[in-house]
């Protein structure tokens, strides 16, 4: 609990990443990563909601009756999401239409409620905001990586700037249509998880049960 | 210990819940009301941007117009009559089609466009000649494509028998394949295409691959190779919207009354 502020912020990036270690928030990670711009906007929104949500829950944590804490947390998170959605519709109209329902679905993103209930309820305002930002950035890191890979191999572009010329326009690049479909995000996230756990074996989960060796009948 | 007990007191729980709900409701309302002008401006800008596409298509066929010269009207699709109950420029067709009170279920056998529901009203644009006679009719049409909803402007001649242009303004079809419905070469096929035969039967459509020559050839355009489903979507969309459950009654009225 006595982590330094820097540690609170940086731990969720790799060591305790909500997506790759806790495997939370996968649904939105599949849906909004077909291109880098939507992934970036979604990342920004989630960082905002996490920071504000954890901060507000932390502020009222000492007044919050135990019996109604979850519903109060959800109310705060839902209000924040609606506010952010309204702001997006006003100032990022085109992109917000492409994110469609997934901004609204942040309400149900396990990361946001998880940090509110799991961290902000026990910790001070500054630490909770930092924890929210850190977890948001950890989520963003993976989202941006997956978004960049999918857009680059699926369309040959990054941030809608064409880098590889597709065959349909006389180039040599054959777009991988699979990359634009949801399963490819599973493959990429799976690959990232494998790579992180190879580099940091302490993240590898212990098997819940092991196969027992069959005893050899000896004669 | 005494503190946790008092925190779980029912009255206190109610009080905290009400206070949080009040603050949250206030926050959401203030933001929603405060941003409403910006939202309205965005929707209007989108409408103008969509209209600019059809204006570009009109100038391509030598019938250049400006936004102000288009006459916006609302049409009651069932009767084909104009509806004066609200301002046509603020009509939100997508919203109207999604609400039960302002839309109607499309009978399955007539639902060629795969839309399931359509709004009771539709926003159309008219271009009138100097004598006040309808010169061009611009209709919004939509339908299911391969992986998205296609939305386009269908430009008909004042006699409603000839298609002058078809301009897509929104779709999410596969880049390089279905997205070729936006290609100028493909769009050019829709210029001056008769929609009905001499008996007044609707014949317009997209030829499917390998159909060979048929009587329909002069009323239909070529499909796109590799994008069969998108082409079928365009075909169904036009047959639906020009048919009896689409703009059929409205087009009939224009023909009969030369509104």
Short mmCIF file of C-alpha atoms in Angstrom, two decimals:
data_model
loop_
_atom_site.label_atom_id
_atom_site.label_comp_id
_atom_site.label_asym_id
_atom_site.label_seq_id
_atom_site.Cartn_x
_atom_site.Cartn_y
_atom_site.Cartn_z
CA UNK A 1 0.00 0.00 0.00
CA UNK A 2 2.98 2.28 0.46
CA UNK A 3 3.81 2.30 -3.22
CA UNK A 4 5.43 5.44 -4.54
CA UNK A 5 3.25 7.59 -6.77
CA UNK A 6 5.31 6.65 -9.79
CA UNK A 7 4.87 2.98 -8.98
CA UNK A 8 1.07 3.37 -8.71
CA UNK A 9 1.05 4.96 -12.13
CA UNK A 10 3.47 2.60 -13.87
CA UNK A 11 2.61 -0.75 -12.34
CA UNK A 12 -0.57 -1.27 -14.43
CA UNK A 13 1.34 -0.63 -17.67
CA UNK A 14 3.03 -4.04 -17.89
CA UNK A 15 3.40 -5.65 -14.47
CA UNK A 16 -0.28 -5.48 -13.58
CA UNK A 17 -1.87 -4.67 -16.91
CA UNK A 18 -5.68 -4.89 -16.72
CA UNK A 19 -5.94 -6.39 -20.21
CA UNK A 20 -3.02 -8.80 -20.38
CA UNK A 21 -2.73 -9.90 -16.74
CA UNK A 22 -6.27 -9.53 -15.41
CA UNK A 23 -7.89 -10.18 -18.82
CA UNK A 24 -10.52 -7.48 -18.28
CA UNK A 25 -12.12 -5.21 -20.87
CA UNK A 26 -11.59 -7.62 -23.76
CA UNK A 27 -14.97 -6.91 -25.40
CA UNK A 28 -14.28 -3.27 -26.14
CA UNK A 29 -10.69 -4.11 -27.08
CA UNK A 30 -12.02 -6.31 -29.89
CA UNK A 31 -14.59 -3.84 -31.08
CA UNK A 32 -12.77 -0.52 -31.30
CA UNK A 33 -9.36 -1.62 -32.58
CA UNK A 34 -10.08 -2.00 -36.29
CA UNK A 35 -8.24 1.27 -36.80
CA UNK A 36 -5.78 3.34 -34.85
CA UNK A 37 -7.86 6.52 -34.61
CA UNK A 38 -10.81 4.81 -32.90
CA UNK A 39 -8.38 2.98 -30.57
CA UNK A 40 -6.74 6.28 -29.62
CA UNK A 41 -10.06 8.00 -28.94
CA UNK A 42 -11.36 5.05 -26.93
CA UNK A 43 -8.12 5.04 -24.92
CA UNK A 44 -8.48 8.71 -24.15
CA UNK A 45 -12.09 8.25 -23.06
CA UNK A 46 -11.30 5.28 -20.82
CA UNK A 47 -8.38 7.13 -19.15
CA UNK A 48 -10.69 10.08 -18.42
CA UNK A 49 -13.51 7.93 -17.05
CA UNK A 50 -11.13 5.82 -14.94
CA UNK A 51 -9.34 8.83 -13.44
CA UNK A 52 -12.53 10.76 -12.69
CA UNK A 53 -14.45 7.67 -11.56
CA UNK A 54 -11.77 6.42 -9.18
CA UNK A 55 -11.18 9.96 -7.91
CA UNK A 56 -14.86 10.60 -7.12
CA UNK A 57 -15.37 7.21 -5.50
CA UNK A 58 -12.27 7.80 -3.38
CA UNK A 59 -13.57 11.22 -2.28
CA UNK A 60 -16.84 9.83 -0.93
CA UNK A 61 -15.49 6.46 0.24
CA UNK A 62 -15.73 7.36 3.95
CA UNK A 63 -19.38 8.37 3.65
CA UNK A 64 -20.45 5.48 1.48
CA UNK A 65 -22.64 2.85 3.22
CA UNK A 66 -21.39 -0.64 2.50
CA UNK A 67 -24.80 -1.91 1.37
CA UNK A 68 -25.25 0.54 -1.52
CA UNK A 69 -21.62 1.07 -2.55
CA UNK A 70 -21.75 -0.80 -5.88
CA UNK A 71 -24.88 0.95 -7.12
CA UNK A 72 -23.43 4.32 -6.14
CA UNK A 73 -20.18 3.52 -7.95
CA UNK A 74 -22.12 2.49 -11.05
CA UNK A 75 -24.19 5.68 -10.90
CA UNK A 76 -21.05 7.81 -10.79
CA UNK A 77 -19.38 5.87 -13.60
CA UNK A 78 -22.51 5.91 -15.77
CA UNK A 79 -22.89 9.68 -15.34
CA UNK A 80 -19.26 10.23 -16.29
CA UNK A 81 -19.64 8.05 -19.37
CA UNK A 82 -22.75 9.94 -20.48
CA UNK A 83 -20.93 13.25 -20.01
CA UNK A 84 -17.91 12.05 -21.99
CA UNK A 85 -20.18 10.63 -24.71
CA UNK A 86 -22.00 13.96 -25.02
CA UNK A 87 -18.69 15.82 -25.28
CA UNK A 88 -17.48 13.41 -27.97
CA UNK A 89 -20.69 13.80 -29.95
CA UNK A 90 -20.18 17.54 -29.80
CA UNK A 91 -16.49 17.80 -30.60
CA UNK A 92 -15.52 14.52 -32.31
CA UNK A 93 -18.77 13.84 -34.16
CA UNK A 94 -17.43 11.60 -36.96
CA UNK A 95 -15.26 9.46 -34.70
CA UNK A 96 -17.95 9.15 -32.06
CA UNK A 97 -20.31 7.73 -34.67
CA UNK A 98 -17.71 5.06 -35.47
CA UNK A 99 -17.27 4.20 -31.79
CA UNK A 100 -21.10 4.00 -31.67
CA UNK A 101 -22.29 2.08 -28.63
CA UNK A 102 -18.86 1.25 -27.29
CA UNK A 103 -18.47 4.57 -25.49
CA UNK A 104 -21.72 3.85 -23.66
CA UNK A 105 -20.55 0.32 -22.91
CA UNK A 106 -17.61 1.68 -20.88
CA UNK A 107 -20.16 1.66 -18.06
CA UNK A 108 -19.97 -2.11 -18.09
CA UNK A 109 -16.21 -2.24 -18.59
CA UNK A 110 -14.93 -4.36 -15.70
CA UNK A 111 -11.76 -2.29 -15.42
CA UNK A 112 -13.60 0.87 -14.34
CA UNK A 113 -15.77 -0.77 -11.68
CA UNK A 114 -12.87 -3.03 -10.69
CA UNK A 115 -10.59 -0.09 -9.89
CA UNK A 116 -13.36 1.81 -8.10
CA UNK A 117 -14.27 -1.15 -5.90
CA UNK A 118 -10.83 -2.72 -5.64
CA UNK A 119 -8.64 0.34 -5.14
CA UNK A 120 -10.44 3.66 -4.76
CA UNK A 121 -12.60 2.40 -1.88
CA UNK A 122 -9.47 1.88 0.24
CA UNK A 123 -7.14 4.62 -0.95
CA UNK A 124 -6.79 8.38 -0.92
CA UNK A 125 -7.81 10.75 -3.70
CA UNK A 126 -4.40 11.32 -5.32
CA UNK A 127 -3.44 7.65 -5.24
CA UNK A 128 -6.83 6.64 -6.67
CA UNK A 129 -6.62 9.13 -9.52
CA UNK A 130 -3.10 7.94 -10.33
CA UNK A 131 -4.23 4.33 -10.16
CA UNK A 132 -7.11 5.16 -12.53
CA UNK A 133 -4.81 6.91 -14.99
CA UNK A 134 -2.27 4.08 -14.74
CA UNK A 135 -4.85 1.40 -15.46
CA UNK A 136 -6.31 3.50 -18.23
CA UNK A 137 -2.88 3.85 -19.79
CA UNK A 138 -2.23 0.11 -19.42
CA UNK A 139 -5.48 -0.56 -21.30
CA UNK A 140 -4.59 2.14 -23.84
CA UNK A 141 -1.14 0.68 -24.47
CA UNK A 142 -2.60 -2.65 -25.58
CA UNK A 143 -5.49 -0.99 -27.46
CA UNK A 144 -3.16 1.25 -29.44
CA UNK A 145 -0.79 -1.61 -30.22
CA UNK A 146 -3.64 -3.85 -31.42
CA UNK A 147 -5.25 -0.97 -33.33
CA UNK A 148 -2.00 -0.14 -35.10
CA UNK A 149 -1.35 -3.78 -36.07
CA UNK A 150 -4.91 -4.32 -37.31
CA UNK A 151 -5.10 -1.12 -39.33
CA UNK A 152 -1.63 -1.59 -40.82
CA UNK A 153 -2.14 -5.18 -41.97
CA UNK A 154 -5.88 -4.86 -42.63
CA UNK A 155 -5.84 -1.67 -44.66
CA UNK A 156 -2.16 -0.86 -45.22
CA UNK A 157 -2.57 2.47 -43.48
CA UNK A 158 -2.00 4.13 -40.12
CA UNK A 159 -4.31 6.88 -38.87
CA UNK A 160 -5.94 6.74 -42.32
CA UNK A 161 -2.65 7.65 -44.04
CA UNK A 162 -2.07 5.04 -46.73
CA UNK A 163 1.41 3.50 -46.30
CA UNK A 164 1.21 0.37 -48.42
CA UNK A 165 -0.54 0.53 -51.79
CA UNK A 166 -3.16 -2.23 -52.01
CA UNK A 167 -3.39 -4.48 -55.07
CA UNK A 168 -6.80 -3.03 -55.94
CA UNK A 169 -5.01 0.25 -56.64
CA UNK A 170 -2.12 -1.34 -58.51
CA UNK A 171 0.21 -1.85 -55.55
CA UNK A 172 1.83 -4.99 -54.17
CA UNK A 173 -0.01 -5.18 -50.83
CA UNK A 174 -2.85 -7.63 -50.38
CA UNK A 175 -4.94 -6.41 -47.40
CA UNK A 176 -5.49 -9.09 -44.77
CA UNK A 177 -9.23 -8.88 -44.43
CA UNK A 178 -9.08 -11.11 -41.36
CA UNK A 179 -7.40 -8.26 -39.48
CA UNK A 180 -10.58 -6.20 -39.72
CA UNK A 181 -12.68 -8.97 -38.19
CA UNK A 182 -13.01 -9.39 -34.40
CA UNK A 183 -11.14 -12.73 -34.12
CA UNK A 184 -7.87 -11.14 -35.20
CA UNK A 185 -7.91 -9.00 -32.05
CA UNK A 186 -8.07 -12.21 -30.01
CA UNK A 187 -5.03 -13.57 -31.84
CA UNK A 188 -3.06 -10.36 -31.39
CA UNK A 189 -3.96 -9.92 -27.71
CA UNK A 190 -3.12 -13.60 -27.17
CA UNK A 191 0.25 -13.06 -28.82
CA UNK A 192 0.96 -10.01 -26.67
CA UNK A 193 0.05 -11.92 -23.50
CA UNK A 194 2.32 -14.78 -24.53
CA UNK A 195 5.21 -12.41 -25.20
CA UNK A 196 4.82 -10.53 -21.88
CA UNK A 197 4.65 -13.76 -19.90
CA UNK A 198 7.71 -15.14 -21.69
CA UNK A 199 9.64 -12.03 -20.67
CA UNK A 200 8.12 -11.98 -17.17
CA UNK A 201 7.55 -15.58 -16.14
CA UNK A 202 6.24 -14.48 -12.72
CA UNK A 203 3.00 -13.53 -14.53
CA UNK A 204 2.43 -17.10 -15.65
CA UNK A 205 -0.45 -18.54 -13.68
CA UNK A 206 0.04 -21.77 -11.81
CA UNK A 207 -1.99 -24.57 -13.36
CA UNK A 208 -5.13 -25.18 -11.34
CA UNK A 209 -4.56 -28.90 -11.57
CA UNK A 210 -1.94 -31.11 -13.11
CA UNK A 211 -2.28 -34.31 -15.02
CA UNK A 212 -1.12 -37.21 -12.97
CA UNK A 213 1.46 -39.48 -14.48
CA UNK A 214 -0.01 -42.88 -15.13
CA UNK A 215 1.87 -45.48 -13.13
CA UNK A 216 3.65 -47.93 -15.29
CA UNK A 217 2.70 -51.50 -14.53
CA UNK A 218 5.98 -53.32 -14.17
CA UNK A 219 6.21 -57.03 -14.40
CA UNK B 1 -16.71 -0.53 14.78
CA UNK B 2 -19.43 1.92 15.77
CA UNK B 3 -18.65 3.84 12.60
CA UNK B 4 -19.31 0.90 10.25
CA UNK B 5 -22.64 0.30 11.98
CA UNK B 6 -23.75 3.89 11.53
CA UNK B 7 -22.56 3.81 7.89
CA UNK B 8 -24.96 0.98 7.15
CA UNK B 9 -27.96 2.66 8.68
CA UNK B 10 -30.86 2.50 6.18
CA UNK B 11 -31.67 6.20 6.36
CA UNK B 12 -28.08 7.05 5.77
CA UNK B 13 -27.87 4.68 2.79
CA UNK B 14 -30.94 6.35 1.31
CA UNK B 15 -29.53 9.80 1.94
CA UNK B 16 -26.18 9.07 0.32
CA UNK B 17 -27.84 7.36 -2.66
CA UNK B 18 -30.19 10.32 -3.18
CA UNK B 19 -27.38 12.84 -2.86
CA UNK B 20 -25.19 10.99 -5.38
CA UNK B 21 -28.12 10.57 -7.75
CA UNK B 22 -28.94 14.27 -7.50
CA UNK B 23 -25.38 15.42 -8.17
CA UNK B 24 -25.01 12.98 -11.10
CA UNK B 25 -28.37 13.97 -12.60
CA UNK B 26 -27.43 17.63 -12.34
CA UNK B 27 -24.07 17.01 -14.02
CA UNK B 28 -25.58 15.02 -16.89
CA UNK B 29 -28.39 17.52 -17.46
CA UNK B 30 -26.10 20.53 -17.46
CA UNK B 31 -23.75 18.92 -19.97
CA UNK B 32 -26.55 17.64 -22.21
CA UNK B 33 -28.37 20.97 -22.31
CA UNK B 34 -25.17 22.97 -22.59
CA UNK B 35 -23.93 20.97 -25.57
CA UNK B 36 -27.25 20.81 -27.40
CA UNK B 37 -26.46 23.73 -29.75
CA UNK B 38 -23.18 22.06 -30.74
CA UNK B 39 -24.97 18.75 -31.39
CA UNK B 40 -27.55 20.49 -33.55
CA UNK B 41 -24.83 22.25 -35.52
CA UNK B 42 -23.09 18.89 -36.09
CA UNK B 43 -26.25 17.26 -37.38
CA UNK B 44 -26.94 20.20 -39.67
CA UNK B 45 -23.34 20.12 -40.93
CA UNK B 46 -23.73 16.42 -41.67
CA UNK B 47 -26.95 17.05 -43.60
CA UNK B 48 -25.23 19.76 -45.63
CA UNK B 49 -22.22 17.51 -46.28
CA UNK B 50 -24.53 14.73 -47.53
CA UNK B 51 -26.36 17.21 -49.75
CA UNK B 52 -23.08 18.52 -51.17
CA UNK B 53 -22.47 14.99 -52.49
CA UNK B 54 -25.73 15.00 -54.40
CA UNK B 55 -25.03 18.54 -55.60
CA UNK B 56 -21.68 17.31 -56.97
CA UNK B 57 -23.51 14.45 -58.70
CA UNK B 58 -26.00 16.94 -60.19
CA UNK B 59 -23.24 19.15 -61.52
CA UNK B 60 -21.61 16.02 -63.05
CA UNK B 61 -24.76 15.46 -65.11
CA UNK B 62 -24.93 19.10 -66.08
CA UNK B 63 -27.79 20.05 -63.75
CA UNK B 64 -25.82 22.12 -61.24
CA UNK B 65 -27.82 23.40 -58.27
CA UNK B 66 -27.12 25.12 -54.98
CA UNK B 67 -28.35 24.02 -51.57
CA UNK B 68 -30.79 26.92 -51.49
CA UNK B 69 -32.36 25.93 -54.79
CA UNK B 70 -33.30 22.50 -53.42
CA UNK B 71 -36.81 22.40 -52.04
CA UNK B 72 -36.89 20.22 -48.89
CA UNK B 73 -40.21 18.47 -48.25
CA UNK B 74 -41.49 15.73 -45.97
CA UNK B 75 -43.51 13.01 -47.61
CA UNK B 76 -46.00 10.66 -45.98
CA UNK B 77 -44.86 7.40 -47.55
CA UNK B 78 -48.17 5.58 -47.19
CA UNK B 79 -50.27 8.21 -48.98
CA UNK B 80 -47.56 9.88 -51.03
CA UNK B 81 -48.77 13.30 -49.90
CA UNK B 82 -46.59 16.07 -48.51
CA UNK B 83 -46.55 16.35 -44.75
CA UNK B 84 -46.39 19.87 -43.35
CA UNK B 85 -46.36 18.97 -39.65
CA UNK B 86 -42.69 19.79 -39.08
CA UNK B 87 -39.63 21.43 -40.53
CA UNK B 88 -38.23 19.05 -43.18
CA UNK B 89 -34.62 20.10 -42.60
CA UNK B 90 -34.61 19.00 -38.96
CA UNK B 91 -36.25 15.62 -39.64
CA UNK B 92 -34.02 12.80 -38.38
CA UNK B 93 -34.87 9.81 -40.56
CA UNK B 94 -32.67 7.28 -38.71
CA UNK B 95 -34.19 8.26 -35.38
CA UNK B 96 -37.72 8.20 -36.76
CA UNK B 97 -37.16 4.73 -38.22
CA UNK B 98 -36.02 3.35 -34.87
CA UNK B 99 -38.98 4.58 -32.81
CA UNK B 100 -42.22 2.56 -32.82
CA UNK B 101 -44.41 5.68 -32.84
CA UNK B 102 -42.86 7.15 -35.98
CA UNK B 103 -42.15 4.00 -37.95
CA UNK B 104 -43.87 0.93 -39.31
CA UNK B 105 -42.78 -2.69 -39.69
CA UNK B 106 -42.14 -3.69 -43.30
CA UNK B 107 -43.97 -6.91 -44.30
CA UNK B 108 -41.31 -9.58 -44.75
CA UNK B 109 -42.24 -10.32 -48.37
CA UNK B 110 -41.86 -6.65 -49.30
CA UNK B 111 -38.64 -6.09 -47.32
CA UNK B 112 -36.29 -6.31 -50.27
CA UNK B 113 -33.89 -3.87 -48.63
CA UNK B 114 -33.64 -5.85 -45.38
CA UNK B 115 -34.56 -2.84 -43.26
CA UNK B 116 -37.30 -4.46 -41.08
CA UNK B 117 -38.79 -1.02 -40.24
CA UNK B 118 -39.10 2.25 -42.05
CA UNK B 119 -40.10 5.72 -40.90
CA UNK B 120 -43.65 6.91 -41.68
CA UNK B 121 -42.25 10.07 -43.21
CA UNK B 122 -39.30 10.67 -45.50
CA UNK B 123 -37.35 13.77 -46.37
CA UNK B 124 -37.14 14.44 -50.09
CA UNK B 125 -35.65 17.26 -52.11
CA UNK B 126 -37.18 18.70 -55.25
CA UNK B 127 -35.67 20.81 -57.99
CA UNK B 128 -38.23 22.90 -59.88
CA UNK B 129 -37.85 24.52 -63.24
CA UNK B 130 -38.51 28.25 -63.60
CA UNK B 131 -42.14 27.42 -64.42
CA UNK B 132 -42.55 25.63 -61.08
CA UNK B 133 -42.74 22.15 -62.61
CA UNK B 134 -40.73 19.44 -60.88
CA UNK B 135 -37.52 18.93 -62.78
CA UNK B 136 -35.68 16.50 -60.54
CA UNK B 137 -36.68 14.42 -57.52
CA UNK B 138 -34.00 13.52 -54.97
CA UNK B 139 -34.90 10.61 -52.69
CA UNK B 140 -32.96 9.16 -49.75
CA UNK B 141 -32.70 5.38 -50.09
CA UNK B 142 -31.11 2.82 -47.78
CA UNK B 143 -30.73 -0.93 -47.49
CA UNK B 144 -28.61 -3.76 -46.18
CA UNK B 145 -25.40 -4.33 -48.10
CA UNK B 146 -22.87 -7.06 -47.38
CA UNK B 147 -21.74 -5.84 -43.97
CA UNK B 148 -23.30 -2.43 -43.48
CA UNK B 149 -26.30 -0.30 -44.24
CA UNK B 150 -25.97 1.48 -47.57
CA UNK B 151 -27.36 5.02 -47.78
CA UNK B 152 -27.65 6.90 -51.01
CA UNK B 153 -29.42 9.65 -52.88
CA UNK B 154 -31.48 8.53 -55.84
CA UNK B 155 -32.01 11.29 -58.38
CA UNK B 156 -35.01 10.80 -60.67
CA UNK B 157 -36.25 12.89 -63.54
CA UNK B 158 -39.35 15.01 -63.01
CA UNK B 159 -41.45 12.38 -64.83
CA UNK B 160 -40.07 9.85 -62.25
CA UNK B 161 -39.42 7.33 -65.01
CA UNK B 162 -35.73 7.86 -65.51
CA UNK B 163 -32.88 7.55 -63.03
CA UNK B 164 -30.42 10.41 -63.40
CA UNK B 165 -27.93 9.50 -60.69
CA UNK B 166 -27.32 7.32 -57.65
CA UNK B 167 -24.90 8.76 -55.12
CA UNK B 168 -23.87 6.82 -52.00
CA UNK B 169 -23.19 8.96 -48.97
CA UNK B 170 -22.72 6.34 -46.27
CA UNK B 171 -21.69 2.69 -46.21
CA UNK B 172 -19.17 0.39 -44.53
CA UNK B 173 -18.53 -2.08 -47.32
CA UNK B 174 -15.19 -3.82 -47.86
CA UNK B 175 -12.58 -1.36 -49.18
CA UNK B 176 -11.62 -2.19 -52.75
CA UNK B 177 -14.55 -4.59 -53.25
CA UNK B 178 -18.05 -3.57 -52.13
CA UNK B 179 -16.82 -0.01 -51.59
CA UNK B 180 -16.56 0.29 -55.38
CA UNK B 181 -20.23 1.34 -55.39
CA UNK B 182 -18.69 4.78 -54.84
CA UNK B 183 -16.41 4.55 -57.88
CA UNK B 184 -17.20 7.21 -60.48
CA UNK B 185 -17.23 4.56 -63.26
CA UNK B 186 -19.81 2.48 -61.46
CA UNK B 187 -21.91 5.50 -60.50
CA UNK B 188 -21.83 6.67 -64.12
CA UNK B 189 -23.85 3.59 -65.09
CA UNK B 190 -26.84 5.07 -63.28
CA UNK B 191 -27.05 8.07 -65.55
CA UNK B 192 -30.17 8.17 -67.72
CA UNK B 193 -31.36 4.69 -66.88
CA UNK B 194 -35.06 3.96 -67.52
CA UNK B 195 -36.61 2.57 -64.33
CA UNK B 196 -39.90 1.30 -65.77
CA UNK B 197 -40.81 -0.50 -68.97
CA UNK B 198 -43.53 0.76 -71.32
CA UNK B 199 -46.21 -0.99 -69.27
CA UNK B 200 -45.15 0.90 -66.16
CA UNK B 201 -43.63 -2.16 -64.47
CA UNK B 202 -40.62 -1.41 -62.27
CA UNK B 203 -37.61 -3.06 -63.89
CA UNK B 204 -34.64 -1.24 -62.38
CA UNK B 205 -31.88 -3.23 -60.73
CA UNK B 206 -28.37 -4.59 -60.77
CA UNK B 207 -27.60 -7.44 -63.14
CA UNK B 208 -26.23 -10.46 -61.36
CA UNK B 209 -23.15 -12.12 -62.65
CA UNK B 210 -23.67 -14.63 -65.43
CA UNK B 211 -27.26 -13.58 -66.03
CA UNK B 212 -26.48 -13.10 -69.69
CA UNK B 213 -28.60 -10.92 -71.91
CA UNK B 214 -32.19 -10.50 -70.90
CA UNK B 215 -35.06 -8.14 -71.52
CA UNK B 216 -34.08 -6.36 -68.32
CA UNK B 217 -30.68 -5.38 -69.65
CA UNK B 218 -31.65 -1.87 -70.64
CA UNK B 219 -33.06 -1.16 -67.17
CA UNK B 220 -30.17 -2.57 -65.19
CA UNK B 221 -26.54 -1.85 -64.46
CA UNK B 222 -23.63 -4.28 -64.21
CA UNK B 223 -22.81 -5.69 -60.79
CA UNK B 224 -19.36 -5.57 -59.26
CA UNK B 225 -17.27 -8.71 -59.47
CA UNK B 226 -16.38 -9.97 -56.00
CA UNK B 227 -19.14 -7.89 -54.45
CA UNK B 228 -22.22 -9.93 -55.27
CA UNK B 229 -23.88 -9.30 -51.93
CA UNK B 230 -23.30 -5.56 -52.08
CA UNK B 231 -24.74 -5.45 -55.59
CA UNK B 232 -27.76 -7.48 -54.47
CA UNK B 233 -28.16 -5.00 -51.62
CA UNK B 234 -28.22 -2.07 -54.05
CA UNK B 235 -30.68 -3.95 -56.24
CA UNK B 236 -33.05 -4.73 -53.33
CA UNK B 237 -32.71 -1.20 -51.96
CA UNK B 238 -33.85 0.40 -55.23
CA UNK B 239 -36.67 -2.08 -55.82
CA UNK B 240 -37.92 -1.52 -52.27
CA UNK B 241 -37.76 2.26 -52.24
CA UNK B 242 -39.27 2.65 -55.69
CA UNK B 243 -41.89 0.03 -54.86
CA UNK B 244 -45.29 0.20 -53.21
CA UNK B 245 -44.00 0.24 -49.64
CA UNK B 246 -41.32 2.81 -50.42
CA UNK B 247 -41.75 5.95 -52.49
CA UNK B 248 -44.19 4.24 -54.89
CA UNK B 249 -47.30 6.22 -53.81
CA UNK B 250 -45.33 9.48 -53.85
CA UNK B 251 -43.95 8.85 -57.33
CA UNK B 252 -47.42 7.87 -58.50
CA UNK B 253 -48.77 11.16 -57.20
CA UNK B 254 -46.06 13.16 -58.96
CA UNK B 255 -46.88 11.41 -62.23
CA UNK B 256 -50.61 11.97 -61.88
CA UNK B 257 -50.70 15.44 -60.48
CA UNK B 258 -47.39 16.90 -61.63
CA UNK B 259 -47.30 18.49 -58.18
#
